[in-house]
Amino acid sequence: MRIDQNQLDAARSGEEGLVPTPGQTIGPFFGYADGYEQVHLPFRDGNHLVNPARPDAVRLTGTVYDGNGDPIPDAMLEIWQADAEGNIPQETGSLVRDGWTFTGWGRATVDNVGTYTFSTVNPGPTEEGKAAFIHLVVFARGLLNKLHTRIYLPEDTEALEKDALLSSVDADRRGTLIAERQADGSLLFDVHLQGEKETVFLQFPGIEYPDHA
Amino acid sequence: MKEIHDSASGETQPRVDFPPYRSSLYRHPTKSMHHADPETIELWSPAFGHRDVHTLESDLTIQGQGEPLGERIVVRGRILDGDGRPVRNQLVEIWQANASGRYVHKRDQHPAPLDPNFTGVGRTITGDDGSYEFTTIKPAPYPWKNHHNAWRPAHIHFSLFGTDFTQRMITQMYFPGDPLFSLDPIYQSITDQKARDRLVATYDHNVSTHEWNTGYYWDIVLSGSNRTWMEGDTDAH
C-alpha cells in the first residue's frame, strides 16, 4: 500500500492519524543454519549485551512455553534496557558487539528445548525510587503478532510495591513479571504464552489486539 | 475463515487467536492484554547507524559468486509513524524464500532447489525521509503443513524499529493479485479487508528499470510514537 500526500498531510496536521500496518508472525525460518551469521536474524552474539566474562555480567535466562506447557523451539526474544546506572543508551551501533559499548539491546532465539540466554547487566532504575525493569518483546512461529512484557528485578521490594504497572495487575499474576534471582546471581524469567501461568502481556497505546478487545 | 470475517470488521491488526492457523492454537495469550503506559526505556529505541550496516547489504542479488536465479525486483517505500513522521536512520531487516520457494534454513525441507547465489536475507538503514530500498529476487509460494494442500502466498518478511521500543514490529509484505490470498490463514488472520490490503505492495513502473528489474512500492506505518517530541528531535534519531 502506498500512503498518498493527502493522507500524509492529514496525519501531519493531526486531523487523522495513519493506521498502523498489521503485524504478522515471524514464521519458522527467521534464523539461518549455515554460515550467514553476519546478516540474518539473529545476528552473531546478538544475545551478548556484554561479554559474559565481564565481572558484572549477569545471565538472564528462561524458557518459552506454549499452552500445553511444552517448550517451543521457534521463538525469538528481544530485550531493551538501561545500563547499571539507569542511563538509557543512545549511541548508534546496536548491532555491533565490540565488547565495550553497552547499547542496551539484545536479541536471542530459543534453542531446541525453548531456552534463551542473554548476557547483560542488572539495569539501574531510570529515576530514583523507580523499579528497574528490562523490556521484553516476544516473536514466534504460531504467534500472529509481537507481544510485549516487562522483566522486573526482584530485589527492590519497596519500589516494586509502589510501581504503577505492577499495582494495576492482579496480585496472583504479578509474579509473572518479576524475575527470580538464582544463587549464582543469574536471573530466571520464563515466558508462558498461554495457560495457568500465562505471562502478563502489555498493550501500549496505538496497537490493538482484536480478539482481546 | 469467512464466518470469522463476517463477524468482525474494522480490526486493523491480526487476531492472535485464529483457529484456521493451526499453530496459533496454543501460542496465543487467552487473558486480556494489560494496558500499560510506556515509561522511560520504552519511550526510546535502540540506535542504529552505518556502523551497523553496510550499504551493500540491501542488495540480496550480490551475495554470491554469480547472479541468483529468478525475477530481479526492487522494493522501495517509506517507514512512517502514525503521525506521518518519517522513521529516520532505523534498521530494516528482511528475509525470504528464493525464486523456487525455498529458504536457506535447516528446517525447510521443501524439495525445491536452493540457489547457491541467494541467501534471502538483507538489511538497510532508513534515510532522512524514512525511505528504504532493497534489490532482491521475487520469492515463490511454498507449501506448508497447516492443512491439506496449503501454500503460502509469496511474501517477504520485514522487521522494523520505530522511535519508541513499543513500535517494534515484524510483518510480511505480499505481492498484488496473488491467487493464494483467500486460502492463507496467516494473511486472513487480519479480518478486515482494508487492513489486509495494507500488507500488499503496489507494482510501480517507476521503480522498474530498463532491462534490469521490475519494481514494487510499499509504505509501512508503525504505531504512533508515545514520546513527547522535542524541538530538533526529528533530526536527532
Short mmCIF file of C-alpha atoms in Angstrom, two decimals:
data_model
loop_
_atom_site.label_atom_id
_atom_site.label_comp_id
_atom_site.label_asym_id
_atom_site.label_seq_id
_atom_site.Cartn_x
_atom_site.Cartn_y
_atom_site.Cartn_z
CA MET A 1 0.00 0.00 0.00
CA ARG A 2 1.18 3.50 -0.78
CA ILE A 3 0.44 6.40 1.57
CA ASP A 4 -0.56 9.36 -0.59
CA GLN A 5 0.15 13.02 0.07
CA ASN A 6 -3.40 13.73 1.27
CA GLN A 7 -3.18 11.05 3.94
CA LEU A 8 0.24 12.31 4.93
CA ASP A 9 -0.93 15.93 5.16
CA ALA A 10 -3.93 14.91 7.27
CA ALA A 11 -1.72 12.88 9.61
CA ARG A 12 0.84 15.64 9.99
CA SER A 13 -1.77 18.28 10.72
CA GLY A 14 -3.19 15.98 13.40
CA GLU A 15 -6.56 15.59 11.62
CA GLU A 16 -6.45 11.86 11.10
CA GLY A 17 -3.52 9.63 12.02
CA LEU A 18 -2.24 6.92 9.71
CA VAL A 19 -3.46 3.43 10.54
CA PRO A 20 -0.59 1.12 11.53
CA THR A 21 0.41 -1.70 9.19
CA PRO A 22 -0.68 -5.05 10.65
CA GLY A 23 1.93 -7.29 12.25
CA GLN A 24 2.41 -10.89 11.11
CA THR A 25 4.09 -13.96 12.55
CA ILE A 26 7.88 -14.17 12.35
CA GLY A 27 7.36 -17.68 10.90
CA PRO A 28 9.71 -20.62 11.32
CA PHE A 29 12.59 -19.57 9.06
CA PHE A 30 13.99 -16.39 10.62
CA GLY A 31 17.25 -17.98 11.75
CA TYR A 32 19.75 -19.32 9.25
CA ALA A 33 21.58 -22.52 9.87
CA ASP A 34 24.69 -22.49 7.80
CA GLY A 35 27.16 -19.75 7.68
CA TYR A 36 25.39 -16.48 7.00
CA GLU A 37 25.83 -15.34 10.58
CA GLN A 38 26.58 -11.75 9.71
CA VAL A 39 23.30 -10.96 8.00
CA HIS A 40 20.28 -12.71 9.46
CA LEU A 41 18.02 -12.89 12.44
CA PRO A 42 19.53 -13.20 14.91
CA PHE A 43 22.95 -11.75 14.24
CA ARG A 44 26.14 -13.13 15.74
CA ASP A 45 26.38 -12.60 19.52
CA GLY A 46 23.11 -10.66 19.49
CA ASN A 47 22.33 -12.14 22.90
CA HIS A 48 25.53 -10.74 24.43
CA LEU A 49 24.83 -7.18 25.52
CA VAL A 50 28.08 -7.54 27.43
CA ASN A 51 30.81 -10.13 27.26
CA PRO A 52 29.87 -12.99 29.62
CA ALA A 53 33.43 -12.89 31.01
CA ARG A 54 32.93 -9.38 32.39
CA PRO A 55 32.84 -9.37 36.20
CA ASP A 56 29.49 -7.56 36.30
CA ALA A 57 27.88 -9.71 33.57
CA VAL A 58 24.53 -11.18 34.53
CA ARG A 59 22.93 -14.18 32.87
CA LEU A 60 19.26 -13.69 32.01
CA THR A 61 17.71 -16.97 31.02
CA GLY A 62 14.41 -18.81 30.81
CA THR A 63 12.17 -20.98 28.69
CA VAL A 64 9.28 -20.12 26.39
CA TYR A 65 6.26 -22.40 26.91
CA ASP A 66 3.05 -22.91 24.96
CA GLY A 67 -0.42 -23.58 26.36
CA ASN A 68 0.33 -27.28 26.82
CA GLY A 69 3.31 -26.44 28.98
CA ASP A 70 5.63 -27.61 26.22
CA PRO A 71 8.72 -25.55 25.40
CA ILE A 72 8.66 -24.11 21.88
CA PRO A 73 11.74 -24.26 19.65
CA ASP A 74 11.00 -21.35 17.31
CA ALA A 75 10.67 -18.11 19.25
CA MET A 76 12.83 -15.01 19.09
CA LEU A 77 13.16 -12.65 22.05
CA GLU A 78 14.48 -9.12 22.23
CA ILE A 79 15.35 -7.11 25.30
CA TRP A 80 15.94 -3.39 25.70
CA GLN A 81 17.16 -1.90 28.94
CA ALA A 82 19.04 0.84 30.76
CA ASP A 83 22.61 0.32 31.92
CA ALA A 84 23.58 -0.36 35.55
CA GLU A 85 23.39 3.36 36.36
CA GLY A 86 19.92 3.72 34.85
CA ASN A 87 21.12 5.54 31.72
CA ILE A 88 19.21 4.92 28.50
CA PRO A 89 21.73 4.12 25.74
CA GLN A 90 21.54 6.48 22.74
CA GLU A 91 24.72 5.63 20.84
CA THR A 92 24.39 4.08 17.39
CA GLY A 93 25.95 0.70 16.79
CA SER A 94 23.33 -1.51 18.42
CA LEU A 95 24.28 -4.43 16.15
CA VAL A 96 27.94 -4.09 16.98
CA ARG A 97 29.40 -6.38 19.64
CA ASP A 98 32.79 -4.88 20.31
CA GLY A 99 32.97 -5.94 23.94
CA TRP A 100 33.00 -2.37 25.23
CA THR A 101 29.93 -0.47 24.12
CA PHE A 102 26.75 -1.13 26.08
CA THR A 103 23.87 -0.43 23.71
CA GLY A 104 21.12 -1.91 25.87
CA TRP A 105 19.58 -4.01 23.12
CA GLY A 106 19.80 -7.76 22.61
CA ARG A 107 18.25 -10.48 20.52
CA ALA A 108 18.17 -14.21 21.24
CA THR A 109 16.48 -17.20 19.69
CA VAL A 110 15.38 -20.09 21.82
CA ASP A 111 17.13 -23.41 21.35
CA ASN A 112 15.52 -26.78 20.60
CA VAL A 113 14.25 -27.02 24.17
CA GLY A 114 12.81 -23.50 24.28
CA THR A 115 15.57 -21.90 26.32
CA TYR A 116 17.01 -18.44 25.73
CA THR A 117 20.02 -16.80 27.34
CA PHE A 118 21.22 -13.21 27.42
CA SER A 119 24.41 -11.91 28.91
CA THR A 120 23.72 -8.43 30.25
CA VAL A 121 23.98 -6.25 33.36
CA ASN A 122 21.39 -5.52 36.02
CA PRO A 123 19.59 -2.40 34.82
CA GLY A 124 19.54 0.53 37.20
CA PRO A 125 16.34 2.46 37.89
CA THR A 126 15.95 5.25 35.31
CA GLU A 127 14.58 7.56 38.01
CA GLU A 128 15.27 7.45 41.71
CA GLY A 129 12.89 5.20 43.59
CA LYS A 130 11.52 3.62 40.40
CA ALA A 131 11.54 -0.14 39.96
CA ALA A 132 14.16 -1.30 37.48
CA PHE A 133 13.00 -3.48 34.60
CA ILE A 134 14.06 -4.91 31.26
CA HIS A 135 11.59 -4.59 28.38
CA LEU A 136 10.96 -7.85 26.51
CA VAL A 137 9.36 -8.45 23.11
CA VAL A 138 8.39 -11.97 22.05
CA PHE A 139 8.04 -13.22 18.45
CA ALA A 140 7.30 -16.82 17.50
CA ARG A 141 6.04 -19.10 14.78
CA GLY A 142 2.35 -19.53 15.50
CA LEU A 143 2.17 -16.16 17.21
CA LEU A 144 0.47 -13.77 14.80
CA ASN A 145 1.72 -10.53 16.36
CA LYS A 146 4.50 -9.46 18.70
CA LEU A 147 3.94 -9.49 22.46
CA HIS A 148 5.44 -7.01 24.91
CA THR A 149 6.15 -7.58 28.57
CA ARG A 150 8.49 -6.42 31.33
CA ILE A 151 11.06 -8.27 33.40
CA TYR A 152 11.34 -6.60 36.81
CA LEU A 153 14.33 -7.20 39.06
CA PRO A 154 13.24 -8.88 42.27
CA GLU A 155 15.38 -7.04 44.82
CA ASP A 156 13.96 -3.57 45.38
CA THR A 157 10.73 -4.71 47.01
CA GLU A 158 9.80 -1.19 48.10
CA ALA A 159 9.99 0.13 44.54
CA LEU A 160 8.11 -2.92 43.23
CA GLU A 161 5.34 -2.28 45.72
CA LYS A 162 4.98 1.31 44.54
CA ASP A 163 5.22 0.53 40.83
CA ALA A 164 2.19 1.78 38.92
CA LEU A 165 2.09 -1.06 36.40
CA LEU A 166 2.61 -3.88 38.90
CA SER A 167 -0.05 -2.42 41.19
CA SER A 168 -2.53 -2.44 38.32
CA VAL A 169 -2.01 -6.19 37.74
CA ASP A 170 -3.98 -8.75 39.79
CA ALA A 171 -1.87 -9.94 42.70
CA ASP A 172 -1.96 -13.58 41.57
CA ARG A 173 -0.43 -12.72 38.18
CA ARG A 174 2.03 -10.04 39.28
CA GLY A 175 4.76 -12.62 39.79
CA THR A 176 4.82 -13.41 36.07
CA LEU A 177 6.51 -10.03 35.54
CA ILE A 178 9.25 -10.44 38.16
CA ALA A 179 12.43 -12.42 37.51
CA GLU A 180 13.80 -14.87 40.07
CA ARG A 181 17.37 -14.35 41.23
CA GLN A 182 19.31 -17.60 41.24
CA ALA A 183 22.06 -18.49 43.71
CA ASP A 184 24.74 -17.77 41.10
CA GLY A 185 23.37 -14.27 40.50
CA SER A 186 21.60 -15.06 37.26
CA LEU A 187 18.03 -14.01 36.53
CA LEU A 188 15.40 -16.60 35.63
CA PHE A 189 12.38 -15.45 33.65
CA ASP A 190 10.10 -17.95 31.90
CA VAL A 191 7.58 -16.88 29.28
CA HIS A 192 4.23 -18.67 29.19
CA LEU A 193 2.34 -17.75 26.04
CA GLN A 194 -0.81 -19.35 27.39
CA GLY A 195 -2.18 -21.39 30.27
CA GLU A 196 -2.39 -21.14 34.03
CA LYS A 197 0.94 -19.39 34.38
CA GLU A 198 0.31 -17.15 31.35
CA THR A 199 2.66 -14.18 31.38
CA VAL A 200 1.03 -10.76 31.65
CA PHE A 201 1.45 -9.19 28.21
CA LEU A 202 1.25 -5.46 27.76
CA GLN A 203 -0.75 -3.39 25.35
CA PHE A 204 0.63 0.07 24.73
CA PRO A 205 -1.42 2.90 23.20
CA GLY A 206 -1.62 2.64 19.41
CA ILE A 207 -1.66 -1.12 18.76
CA GLU A 208 -4.81 -3.18 19.14
CA TYR A 209 -5.09 -6.90 19.82
CA PRO A 210 -8.51 -7.52 18.28
CA ASP A 211 -9.62 -10.73 19.95
CA HIS A 212 -8.82 -9.22 23.32
CA ALA A 213 -10.95 -6.13 22.81
CA MET B 1 -12.43 -18.17 7.79
CA LYS B 2 -15.38 -16.47 6.16
CA GLU B 3 -17.51 -16.90 9.28
CA ILE B 4 -14.90 -15.21 11.43
CA HIS B 5 -14.59 -12.37 8.93
CA ASP B 6 -18.33 -11.87 8.74
CA SER B 7 -18.49 -11.44 12.50
CA ALA B 8 -15.75 -8.83 12.54
CA SER B 9 -14.91 -5.61 10.82
CA GLY B 10 -12.67 -2.62 11.24
CA GLU B 11 -9.93 -4.56 13.03
CA THR B 12 -6.57 -3.23 11.92
CA GLN B 13 -4.28 -5.92 13.41
CA PRO B 14 -4.27 -9.72 13.13
CA ARG B 15 -6.13 -11.81 15.66
CA VAL B 16 -3.59 -13.66 17.75
CA ASP B 17 -6.19 -16.37 18.28
CA PHE B 18 -7.06 -17.51 14.76
CA PRO B 19 -8.03 -21.21 14.71
CA PRO B 20 -7.56 -21.71 10.93
CA TYR B 21 -3.84 -21.05 11.59
CA ARG B 22 -3.29 -24.26 13.50
CA SER B 23 -0.03 -23.27 15.18
CA SER B 24 -1.71 -20.30 16.86
CA LEU B 25 -3.88 -22.61 18.98
CA TYR B 26 -1.53 -22.99 21.97
CA ARG B 27 0.61 -19.96 21.28
CA HIS B 28 -1.71 -17.03 21.86
CA PRO B 29 -2.48 -15.40 25.20
CA THR B 30 -6.00 -16.14 26.42
CA LYS B 31 -6.14 -13.48 29.10
CA SER B 32 -6.77 -9.79 28.36
CA MET B 33 -3.81 -7.79 27.25
CA HIS B 34 -2.86 -5.49 30.09
CA HIS B 35 -2.94 -1.78 29.32
CA ALA B 36 0.39 -0.11 30.04
CA ASP B 37 1.61 3.44 29.71
CA PRO B 38 5.11 3.37 28.31
CA GLU B 39 7.81 4.51 30.71
CA THR B 40 11.43 5.57 30.47
CA ILE B 41 13.31 2.95 28.43
CA GLU B 42 10.16 2.10 26.47
CA LEU B 43 9.98 5.60 25.05
CA TRP B 44 13.30 5.11 23.24
CA SER B 45 14.56 2.64 20.70
CA PRO B 46 17.95 1.09 20.07
CA ALA B 47 20.04 3.34 17.82
CA PHE B 48 21.50 2.07 14.57
CA GLY B 49 23.76 3.64 12.01
CA HIS B 50 26.09 2.92 9.15
CA ARG B 51 28.49 1.38 11.63
CA ASP B 52 25.93 -1.41 11.92
CA VAL B 53 25.03 -1.93 8.30
CA HIS B 54 27.00 -1.68 5.07
CA THR B 55 25.14 -0.06 2.19
CA LEU B 56 25.65 -3.18 0.03
CA GLU B 57 23.63 -5.31 2.47
CA SER B 58 20.39 -4.01 0.93
CA ASP B 59 21.22 -5.81 -2.33
CA LEU B 60 20.39 -9.50 -1.97
CA THR B 61 21.50 -10.26 -5.54
CA ILE B 62 25.23 -9.69 -4.96
CA GLN B 63 25.90 -12.03 -2.03
CA GLY B 64 27.13 -14.97 -4.11
CA GLN B 65 29.67 -15.58 -6.84
CA GLY B 66 27.06 -15.04 -9.54
CA GLU B 67 23.56 -13.80 -10.25
CA PRO B 68 20.79 -15.54 -8.34
CA LEU B 69 18.01 -17.16 -10.36
CA GLY B 70 14.59 -15.57 -10.66
CA GLU B 71 12.88 -12.27 -11.33
CA ARG B 72 15.06 -9.41 -10.11
CA ILE B 73 12.94 -6.87 -8.23
CA VAL B 74 13.42 -3.63 -6.32
CA VAL B 75 11.16 -2.96 -3.34
CA ARG B 76 11.03 0.65 -2.24
CA GLY B 77 8.93 2.57 0.27
CA ARG B 78 8.90 4.65 3.42
CA ILE B 79 8.64 3.85 7.14
CA LEU B 80 6.31 6.34 8.81
CA ASP B 81 4.79 6.60 12.24
CA GLY B 82 1.10 7.11 12.92
CA ASP B 83 1.53 10.89 12.82
CA GLY B 84 3.09 10.73 9.37
CA ARG B 85 6.61 11.41 10.66
CA PRO B 86 9.38 9.59 8.81
CA VAL B 87 11.22 6.97 10.86
CA ARG B 88 14.80 8.06 10.16
CA ASN B 89 18.05 6.13 10.46
CA GLN B 90 16.41 2.98 11.75
CA LEU B 91 17.15 -0.64 10.97
CA VAL B 92 15.03 -2.56 8.46
CA GLU B 93 15.70 -6.28 8.06
CA ILE B 94 14.20 -8.67 5.51
CA TRP B 95 14.28 -12.42 4.90
CA GLN B 96 12.54 -14.52 2.29
CA ALA B 97 12.38 -17.69 0.23
CA ASN B 98 14.16 -17.88 -3.12
CA ALA B 99 12.63 -17.99 -6.61
CA SER B 100 11.76 -21.66 -6.06
CA GLY B 101 10.07 -21.16 -2.72
CA ARG B 102 12.91 -22.47 -0.57
CA TYR B 103 14.55 -20.87 2.46
CA VAL B 104 18.18 -21.32 3.45
CA HIS B 105 17.22 -22.95 6.74
CA LYS B 106 17.84 -26.43 8.09
CA ARG B 107 14.18 -26.88 8.98
CA ASP B 108 12.97 -26.02 5.46
CA GLN B 109 12.71 -29.44 3.84
CA HIS B 110 10.59 -28.38 0.85
CA PRO B 111 12.20 -30.26 -2.06
CA ALA B 112 12.75 -27.19 -4.21
CA PRO B 113 16.27 -26.19 -5.22
CA LEU B 114 18.46 -23.97 -3.08
CA ASP B 115 20.20 -21.23 -5.01
CA PRO B 116 23.92 -21.05 -4.19
CA ASN B 117 23.85 -17.35 -5.07
CA PHE B 118 20.92 -16.35 -2.88
CA THR B 119 20.71 -16.30 0.93
CA GLY B 120 17.42 -14.38 1.07
CA VAL B 121 18.49 -12.02 3.84
CA GLY B 122 19.29 -8.33 3.81
CA ARG B 123 19.15 -5.15 5.83
CA THR B 124 19.35 -1.41 5.50
CA ILE B 125 19.09 1.84 7.44
CA THR B 126 16.25 4.23 6.53
CA GLY B 127 17.05 7.62 5.03
CA ASP B 128 16.12 11.02 6.44
CA ASP B 129 12.73 10.79 4.74
CA GLY B 130 12.12 7.31 6.21
CA SER B 131 12.80 5.68 2.85
CA TYR B 132 14.20 2.20 2.32
CA GLU B 133 15.07 0.17 -0.77
CA PHE B 134 16.02 -3.46 -1.35
CA THR B 135 17.16 -5.20 -4.52
CA THR B 136 16.21 -8.85 -4.41
CA ILE B 137 14.55 -11.76 -6.21
CA LYS B 138 10.80 -12.29 -6.26
CA PRO B 139 10.11 -15.16 -3.84
CA ALA B 140 7.84 -18.03 -4.87
CA PRO B 141 4.96 -19.58 -2.90
CA TYR B 142 5.84 -22.65 -0.87
CA PRO B 143 3.88 -25.50 0.74
CA TRP B 144 3.40 -25.82 4.48
CA LYS B 145 1.64 -28.33 6.66
CA ASN B 146 -1.12 -26.22 8.18
CA HIS B 147 -3.85 -28.02 6.23
CA HIS B 148 -4.19 -30.16 3.11
CA ASN B 149 -2.65 -28.51 0.02
CA ALA B 150 -1.62 -25.41 1.97
CA TRP B 151 0.59 -22.91 0.09
CA ARG B 152 1.84 -19.59 1.45
CA PRO B 153 1.38 -16.64 -0.90
CA ALA B 154 4.75 -15.20 -1.98
CA HIS B 155 5.96 -12.84 0.74
CA ILE B 156 8.97 -11.03 2.19
CA HIS B 157 9.35 -10.81 5.99
CA PHE B 158 10.10 -7.30 7.29
CA SER B 159 11.48 -6.45 10.74
CA LEU B 160 11.12 -2.81 11.85
CA PHE B 161 12.03 -0.48 14.66
CA GLY B 162 10.40 2.86 15.44
CA THR B 163 11.47 5.73 17.62
CA ASP B 164 9.96 4.06 20.73
CA PHE B 165 10.50 0.41 21.51
CA THR B 166 6.72 -0.01 21.79
CA GLN B 167 6.64 0.46 17.97
CA ARG B 168 8.83 -2.60 17.34
CA MET B 169 7.19 -4.90 14.81
CA ILE B 170 7.62 -7.80 12.39
CA THR B 171 5.34 -8.23 9.41
CA GLN B 172 5.14 -9.68 5.90
CA MET B 173 4.87 -7.92 2.54
CA TYR B 174 2.79 -9.61 -0.15
CA PHE B 175 2.59 -9.17 -3.94
CA PRO B 176 -0.50 -7.79 -5.68
CA GLY B 177 -3.06 -10.14 -7.16
CA ASP B 178 -1.82 -13.33 -5.51
CA PRO B 179 -4.39 -16.11 -6.07
CA LEU B 180 -3.43 -17.68 -2.71
CA PHE B 181 -4.63 -14.78 -0.54
CA SER B 182 -8.10 -16.16 0.13
CA LEU B 183 -6.66 -19.54 1.16
CA ASP B 184 -3.93 -18.34 3.51
CA PRO B 185 -4.80 -18.28 7.23
CA ILE B 186 -1.81 -16.13 8.16
CA TYR B 187 -2.82 -13.34 5.78
CA GLN B 188 -6.51 -13.88 6.60
CA SER B 189 -5.87 -13.60 10.36
CA ILE B 190 -6.36 -9.90 9.70
CA THR B 191 -10.13 -9.93 9.49
CA ASP B 192 -10.66 -6.58 7.76
CA GLN B 193 -10.06 -6.35 4.00
CA LYS B 194 -8.76 -2.77 4.18
CA ALA B 195 -6.27 -3.80 6.85
CA ARG B 196 -5.17 -6.83 4.79
CA ASP B 197 -4.61 -4.54 1.81
CA ARG B 198 -2.04 -2.65 3.88
CA LEU B 199 0.30 -5.63 3.55
CA VAL B 200 0.19 -5.72 -0.25
CA ALA B 201 2.81 -3.84 -2.26
CA THR B 202 1.93 -1.96 -5.44
CA TYR B 203 3.54 -2.73 -8.77
CA ASP B 204 5.32 0.52 -9.64
CA HIS B 205 6.64 1.02 -13.14
CA ASN B 206 8.73 3.96 -11.92
CA VAL B 207 10.64 1.56 -9.67
CA SER B 208 11.16 -0.85 -12.56
CA THR B 209 14.24 -0.13 -14.63
CA HIS B 210 15.00 -0.78 -18.27
CA GLU B 211 16.29 -4.30 -18.96
CA TRP B 212 17.18 -4.86 -15.29
CA ASN B 213 14.37 -5.20 -12.71
CA THR B 214 10.65 -4.90 -12.04
CA GLY B 215 9.61 -2.64 -9.16
CA TYR B 216 7.31 -2.65 -6.16
CA TYR B 217 6.38 0.10 -3.75
CA TRP B 218 5.33 -0.47 -0.13
CA ASP B 219 4.91 2.06 2.70
CA ILE B 220 4.92 0.76 6.28
CA VAL B 221 3.20 2.62 9.11
CA LEU B 222 4.26 1.95 12.70
CA SER B 223 2.03 2.87 15.61
CA GLY B 224 2.19 6.46 16.83
CA SER B 225 5.17 7.49 18.90
CA ASN B 226 4.32 7.73 22.60
CA ARG B 227 7.17 10.05 23.37
CA THR B 228 6.72 13.82 23.69
CA TRP B 229 8.64 15.18 20.76
CA MET B 230 11.07 17.99 21.42
CA GLU B 231 12.25 20.65 19.03
CA GLY B 232 15.03 19.15 16.92
CA ASP B 233 14.13 15.60 17.87
CA THR B 234 13.16 14.74 14.33
CA ASP B 235 16.73 15.24 13.21
CA ALA B 236 18.31 13.50 16.16
CA HIS B 237 17.13 9.99 15.64
#
